[in-house]
Amino acid sequence: MKQIVFVCLGNICRSPMAEFVMKNLTDQYQIESRATSNWEHGNPIHQGTQKIFQKHQVSYDLTKTSLQIKDKDFYDFDLILGMDENNVADLKQMAPAGTEHKIHLFASESVPDPWYTGDFDDTYRRVLAGCEAWLDQLARTEEFDR
Ligand code: 4NP
């Protein structure tokens, strides 16, 4: 089964939102999320993101806590999706040689950080649209399944 990881700065707002929205849309991929930083290490999903899950009946794992991405993840995951351009730039800096091709921007319009904007509804709209777009693209991309 192909493995996908969503990555943001803290792994408490955007990337866990993408992880559980995607898990609610498909069971075809193994899906996780990570942080580029260790700032929130061990902390639970932000209340704002949890409220969005409850509002939209997205089931999620209460025990999920922030984890920083590590070298092994770059080898293990097939697709590494940064939620904004800074995340992608940081991931490219961190990637062990030969794994950079797995890193992509989650959506052409990057997902603004609700940690700063406070707008988790806007985040949800973008996350849902982005997840649906990836599912479409993955279904079409033979290369991914080779
Ligand atoms: P996230 O949001 O990257 O979407 O999880 C943030 C969470 C925490 C911090 C920044 C962004 N922080 O500065 O601790």
PDB file of C-alpha atoms and ligand atoms in Angstrom:
ATOM      1  CA  MET A   1       0.000   0.000   0.000  1.00  0.00           C
ATOM      2  CA  LYS A   2       1.351   3.423  -0.936  1.00  0.00           C
ATOM      3  CA  GLN A   3       2.189   5.698   1.965  1.00  0.00           C
ATOM      4  CA  ILE A   4       1.432   9.416   2.134  1.00  0.00           C
ATOM      5  CA  VAL A   5       2.586  11.903   4.774  1.00  0.00           C
ATOM      6  CA  PHE A   6       1.234  15.433   5.232  1.00  0.00           C
ATOM      7  CA  VAL A   7       3.707  17.887   6.740  1.00  0.00           C
ATOM      8  CA  CYS A   8       3.307  21.340   8.316  1.00  0.00           C
ATOM      9  CA  LEU A   9       5.314  23.414  10.783  1.00  0.00           C
ATOM     10  CA  GLY A  10       3.854  22.163  14.063  1.00  0.00           C
ATOM     11  CA  ASN A  11       1.860  18.996  13.201  1.00  0.00           C
ATOM     12  CA  ILE A  12      -0.996  20.156  15.414  1.00  0.00           C
ATOM     13  CA  CYS A  13      -3.217  22.213  13.041  1.00  0.00           C
ATOM     14  CA  ARG A  14      -2.977  21.697   9.281  1.00  0.00           C
ATOM     15  CA  SER A  15      -1.234  18.373   8.662  1.00  0.00           C
ATOM     16  CA  PRO A  16      -3.307  16.384  11.174  1.00  0.00           C
ATOM     17  CA  MET A  17      -6.395  17.989   9.629  1.00  0.00           C
ATOM     18  CA  ALA A  18      -5.267  16.714   6.217  1.00  0.00           C
ATOM     19  CA  GLU A  19      -4.368  13.299   7.682  1.00  0.00           C
ATOM     20  CA  PHE A  20      -7.799  12.617   9.144  1.00  0.00           C
ATOM     21  CA  VAL A  21      -9.808  14.281   6.352  1.00  0.00           C
ATOM     22  CA  MET A  22      -7.939  12.053   3.873  1.00  0.00           C
ATOM     23  CA  LYS A  23      -8.417   8.949   6.039  1.00  0.00           C
ATOM     24  CA  ASN A  24     -12.155   9.715   6.052  1.00  0.00           C
ATOM     25  CA  LEU A  25     -12.153   9.917   2.233  1.00  0.00           C
ATOM     26  CA  THR A  26     -10.184   6.752   1.431  1.00  0.00           C
ATOM     27  CA  ASP A  27      -8.745   3.577   2.873  1.00  0.00           C
ATOM     28  CA  GLN A  28      -6.556   2.963  -0.176  1.00  0.00           C
ATOM     29  CA  TYR A  29      -3.420   4.557   1.216  1.00  0.00           C
ATOM     30  CA  GLN A  30      -1.522   4.500   4.450  1.00  0.00           C
ATOM     31  CA  ILE A  31      -1.676   8.076   5.718  1.00  0.00           C
ATOM     32  CA  GLU A  32       0.184   9.901   8.477  1.00  0.00           C
ATOM     33  CA  SER A  33       1.326  13.453   9.329  1.00  0.00           C
ATOM     34  CA  ARG A  34       4.477  15.096  10.629  1.00  0.00           C
ATOM     35  CA  ALA A  35       6.050  18.469  11.559  1.00  0.00           C
ATOM     36  CA  THR A  36       9.115  20.104  10.059  1.00  0.00           C
ATOM     37  CA  SER A  37       9.895  21.489  13.551  1.00  0.00           C
ATOM     38  CA  ASN A  38      10.067  19.876  16.978  1.00  0.00           C
ATOM     39  CA  TRP A  39       8.258  22.854  18.574  1.00  0.00           C
ATOM     40  CA  GLU A  40       5.068  21.018  19.409  1.00  0.00           C
ATOM     41  CA  HIS A  41       6.626  17.586  19.948  1.00  0.00           C
ATOM     42  CA  GLY A  42       4.263  15.348  21.915  1.00  0.00           C
ATOM     43  CA  ASN A  43       1.408  17.861  21.933  1.00  0.00           C
ATOM     44  CA  PRO A  44      -2.130  16.862  20.891  1.00  0.00           C
ATOM     45  CA  ILE A  45      -4.089  18.089  17.872  1.00  0.00           C
ATOM     46  CA  HIS A  46      -5.031  21.775  18.285  1.00  0.00           C
ATOM     47  CA  GLN A  47      -8.525  22.402  19.700  1.00  0.00           C
ATOM     48  CA  GLY A  48      -9.416  24.411  16.570  1.00  0.00           C
ATOM     49  CA  THR A  49      -8.702  21.404  14.359  1.00  0.00           C
ATOM     50  CA  GLN A  50     -10.530  19.060  16.746  1.00  0.00           C
ATOM     51  CA  LYS A  51     -13.589  21.360  16.604  1.00  0.00           C
ATOM     52  CA  ILE A  52     -13.517  21.167  12.803  1.00  0.00           C
ATOM     53  CA  PHE A  53     -13.455  17.355  12.987  1.00  0.00           C
ATOM     54  CA  GLN A  54     -16.481  17.400  15.259  1.00  0.00           C
ATOM     55  CA  LYS A  55     -18.315  19.960  13.103  1.00  0.00           C
ATOM     56  CA  HIS A  56     -17.812  17.923   9.917  1.00  0.00           C
ATOM     57  CA  GLN A  57     -18.022  14.464  11.499  1.00  0.00           C
ATOM     58  CA  VAL A  58     -14.463  13.575  10.601  1.00  0.00           C
ATOM     59  CA  SER A  59     -13.363  10.697  12.815  1.00  0.00           C
ATOM     60  CA  TYR A  60      -9.897  11.106  14.293  1.00  0.00           C
ATOM     61  CA  ASP A  61      -7.473   9.675  16.779  1.00  0.00           C
ATOM     62  CA  LEU A  62      -7.381  11.533  20.098  1.00  0.00           C
ATOM     63  CA  THR A  63      -3.998   9.991  20.880  1.00  0.00           C
ATOM     64  CA  LYS A  64      -2.304  11.575  17.830  1.00  0.00           C
ATOM     65  CA  THR A  65       0.509  13.858  19.005  1.00  0.00           C
ATOM     66  CA  SER A  66       3.024  16.005  17.137  1.00  0.00           C
ATOM     67  CA  LEU A  67       5.988  14.181  15.628  1.00  0.00           C
ATOM     68  CA  GLN A  68       8.868  15.761  13.733  1.00  0.00           C
ATOM     69  CA  ILE A  69       9.715  14.180  10.385  1.00  0.00           C
ATOM     70  CA  LYS A  70      12.922  12.139  10.441  1.00  0.00           C
ATOM     71  CA  ASP A  71      15.278  10.660   7.845  1.00  0.00           C
ATOM     72  CA  LYS A  72      13.570   7.263   7.872  1.00  0.00           C
ATOM     73  CA  ASP A  73      10.257   8.915   6.927  1.00  0.00           C
ATOM     74  CA  PHE A  74      11.780  10.312   3.746  1.00  0.00           C
ATOM     75  CA  TYR A  75      12.663   6.746   2.705  1.00  0.00           C
ATOM     76  CA  ASP A  76       9.453   5.091   3.938  1.00  0.00           C
ATOM     77  CA  PHE A  77       6.805   7.419   2.501  1.00  0.00           C
ATOM     78  CA  ASP A  78       6.062   7.504  -1.226  1.00  0.00           C
ATOM     79  CA  LEU A  79       4.560  10.981  -1.223  1.00  0.00           C
ATOM     80  CA  ILE A  80       5.555  13.826   1.125  1.00  0.00           C
ATOM     81  CA  LEU A  81       3.147  16.773   0.947  1.00  0.00           C
ATOM     82  CA  GLY A  82       4.048  20.143   2.500  1.00  0.00           C
ATOM     83  CA  MET A  83       1.054  22.289   3.447  1.00  0.00           C
ATOM     84  CA  ASP A  84       2.735  25.569   2.386  1.00  0.00           C
ATOM     85  CA  GLU A  85       5.790  26.754   0.457  1.00  0.00           C
ATOM     86  CA  ASN A  86       7.878  27.168   3.615  1.00  0.00           C
ATOM     87  CA  ASN A  87       7.140  23.581   4.599  1.00  0.00           C
ATOM     88  CA  VAL A  88       8.220  22.414   1.137  1.00  0.00           C
ATOM     89  CA  ALA A  89      11.420  24.483   1.272  1.00  0.00           C
ATOM     90  CA  ASP A  90      12.244  23.111   4.743  1.00  0.00           C
ATOM     91  CA  LEU A  91      11.496  19.537   3.632  1.00  0.00           C
ATOM     92  CA  LYS A  92      13.821  19.911   0.641  1.00  0.00           C
ATOM     93  CA  GLN A  93      16.587  21.077   2.988  1.00  0.00           C
ATOM     94  CA  MET A  94      16.013  18.135   5.335  1.00  0.00           C
ATOM     95  CA  ALA A  95      15.595  15.398   2.712  1.00  0.00           C
ATOM     96  CA  PRO A  96      18.317  12.752   2.498  1.00  0.00           C
ATOM     97  CA  ALA A  97      19.851  12.596  -1.011  1.00  0.00           C
ATOM     98  CA  GLY A  98      17.649  10.800  -3.497  1.00  0.00           C
ATOM     99  CA  THR A  99      14.360  11.395  -1.674  1.00  0.00           C
ATOM    100  CA  GLU A 100      13.681  15.004  -2.786  1.00  0.00           C
ATOM    101  CA  HIS A 101      11.472  13.883  -5.692  1.00  0.00           C
ATOM    102  CA  LYS A 102       8.833  12.679  -3.223  1.00  0.00           C
ATOM    103  CA  ILE A 103       8.221  16.203  -1.876  1.00  0.00           C
ATOM    104  CA  HIS A 104       5.363  18.264  -3.312  1.00  0.00           C
ATOM    105  CA  LEU A 105       3.247  21.256  -2.338  1.00  0.00           C
ATOM    106  CA  PHE A 106      -0.140  20.000  -1.051  1.00  0.00           C
ATOM    107  CA  ALA A 107      -2.136  22.512  -3.118  1.00  0.00           C
ATOM    108  CA  SER A 108      -1.274  25.170  -5.685  1.00  0.00           C
ATOM    109  CA  GLU A 109      -2.725  27.690  -3.240  1.00  0.00           C
ATOM    110  CA  SER A 110      -0.882  26.857  -0.065  1.00  0.00           C
ATOM    111  CA  VAL A 111      -2.808  26.395   3.171  1.00  0.00           C
ATOM    112  CA  PRO A 112      -2.369  29.453   5.439  1.00  0.00           C
ATOM    113  CA  ASP A 113      -1.465  28.607   9.003  1.00  0.00           C
ATOM    114  CA  PRO A 114      -4.540  28.834  11.289  1.00  0.00           C
ATOM    115  CA  TRP A 115      -2.113  29.081  14.212  1.00  0.00           C
ATOM    116  CA  TYR A 116      -1.692  32.661  12.991  1.00  0.00           C
ATOM    117  CA  THR A 117      -4.947  33.323  11.074  1.00  0.00           C
ATOM    118  CA  GLY A 118      -7.323  31.677  13.584  1.00  0.00           C
ATOM    119  CA  ASP A 119      -9.534  30.682  10.630  1.00  0.00           C
ATOM    120  CA  PHE A 120      -9.883  26.913  10.910  1.00  0.00           C
ATOM    121  CA  ASP A 121     -12.963  26.908   8.643  1.00  0.00           C
ATOM    122  CA  ASP A 122     -10.909  28.344   5.795  1.00  0.00           C
ATOM    123  CA  THR A 123      -8.223  25.753   6.528  1.00  0.00           C
ATOM    124  CA  TYR A 124     -10.816  22.978   6.357  1.00  0.00           C
ATOM    125  CA  ARG A 125     -12.158  24.146   2.982  1.00  0.00           C
ATOM    126  CA  ARG A 126      -8.661  24.171   1.522  1.00  0.00           C
ATOM    127  CA  VAL A 127      -7.695  20.870   3.111  1.00  0.00           C
ATOM    128  CA  LEU A 128     -10.819  19.111   1.842  1.00  0.00           C
ATOM    129  CA  ALA A 129     -10.400  20.514  -1.692  1.00  0.00           C
ATOM    130  CA  GLY A 130      -6.712  19.573  -1.695  1.00  0.00           C
ATOM    131  CA  CYS A 131      -7.351  16.014  -0.489  1.00  0.00           C
ATOM    132  CA  GLU A 132     -10.043  15.495  -3.131  1.00  0.00           C
ATOM    133  CA  ALA A 133      -7.711  16.841  -5.824  1.00  0.00           C
ATOM    134  CA  TRP A 134      -4.923  14.461  -4.737  1.00  0.00           C
ATOM    135  CA  LEU A 135      -7.277  11.493  -4.750  1.00  0.00           C
ATOM    136  CA  ASP A 136      -8.318  12.389  -8.306  1.00  0.00           C
ATOM    137  CA  GLN A 137      -4.743  12.804  -9.406  1.00  0.00           C
ATOM    138  CA  LEU A 138      -3.582   9.596  -7.711  1.00  0.00           C
ATOM    139  CA  ALA A 139      -6.363   7.628  -9.333  1.00  0.00           C
ATOM    140  CA  ARG A 140      -5.184   8.934 -12.700  1.00  0.00           C
ATOM    141  CA  THR A 141      -1.452   8.627 -12.194  1.00  0.00           C
ATOM    142  CA  GLU A 142      -0.361   5.172 -13.192  1.00  0.00           C
ATOM    143  CA  GLU A 143       3.181   5.970 -12.197  1.00  0.00           C
ATOM    144  CA  PHE A 144       2.206   6.164  -8.558  1.00  0.00           C
ATOM    145  CA  ASP A 145       0.914   2.595  -8.623  1.00  0.00           C
ATOM    146  CA  ARG A 146       3.832   1.057 -10.468  1.00  0.00           C
TER     147      ARG A 146
HETATM  148  P1  4NP B   1       0.633  23.927  12.079  1.00  0.00           P
HETATM  149  O1  4NP B   1       0.454  25.239  12.974  1.00  0.00           O
HETATM  150  O2  4NP B   1       1.982  24.036  11.408  1.00  0.00           O
HETATM  151  O3  4NP B   1      -0.484  23.987  11.102  1.00  0.00           O
HETATM  152  O4  4NP B   1       0.535  22.736  13.030  1.00  0.00           O
HETATM  153  C1  4NP B   1       1.405  25.682  13.912  1.00  0.00           C
HETATM  154  C2  4NP B   1       1.443  25.121  15.152  1.00  0.00           C
HETATM  155  C3  4NP B   1       2.355  25.579  16.083  1.00  0.00           C
HETATM  156  C4  4NP B   1       3.217  26.608  15.749  1.00  0.00           C
HETATM  157  C5  4NP B   1       3.183  27.163  14.492  1.00  0.00           C
HETATM  158  C6  4NP B   1       2.286  26.686  13.568  1.00  0.00           C
HETATM  159  N1  4NP B   1       4.116  27.098  16.716  1.00  0.00           N
HETATM  160  O5  4NP B   1       4.731  28.155  16.467  1.00  0.00           O
HETATM  161  O6  4NP B   1       4.309  26.460  17.769  1.00  0.00           O
END
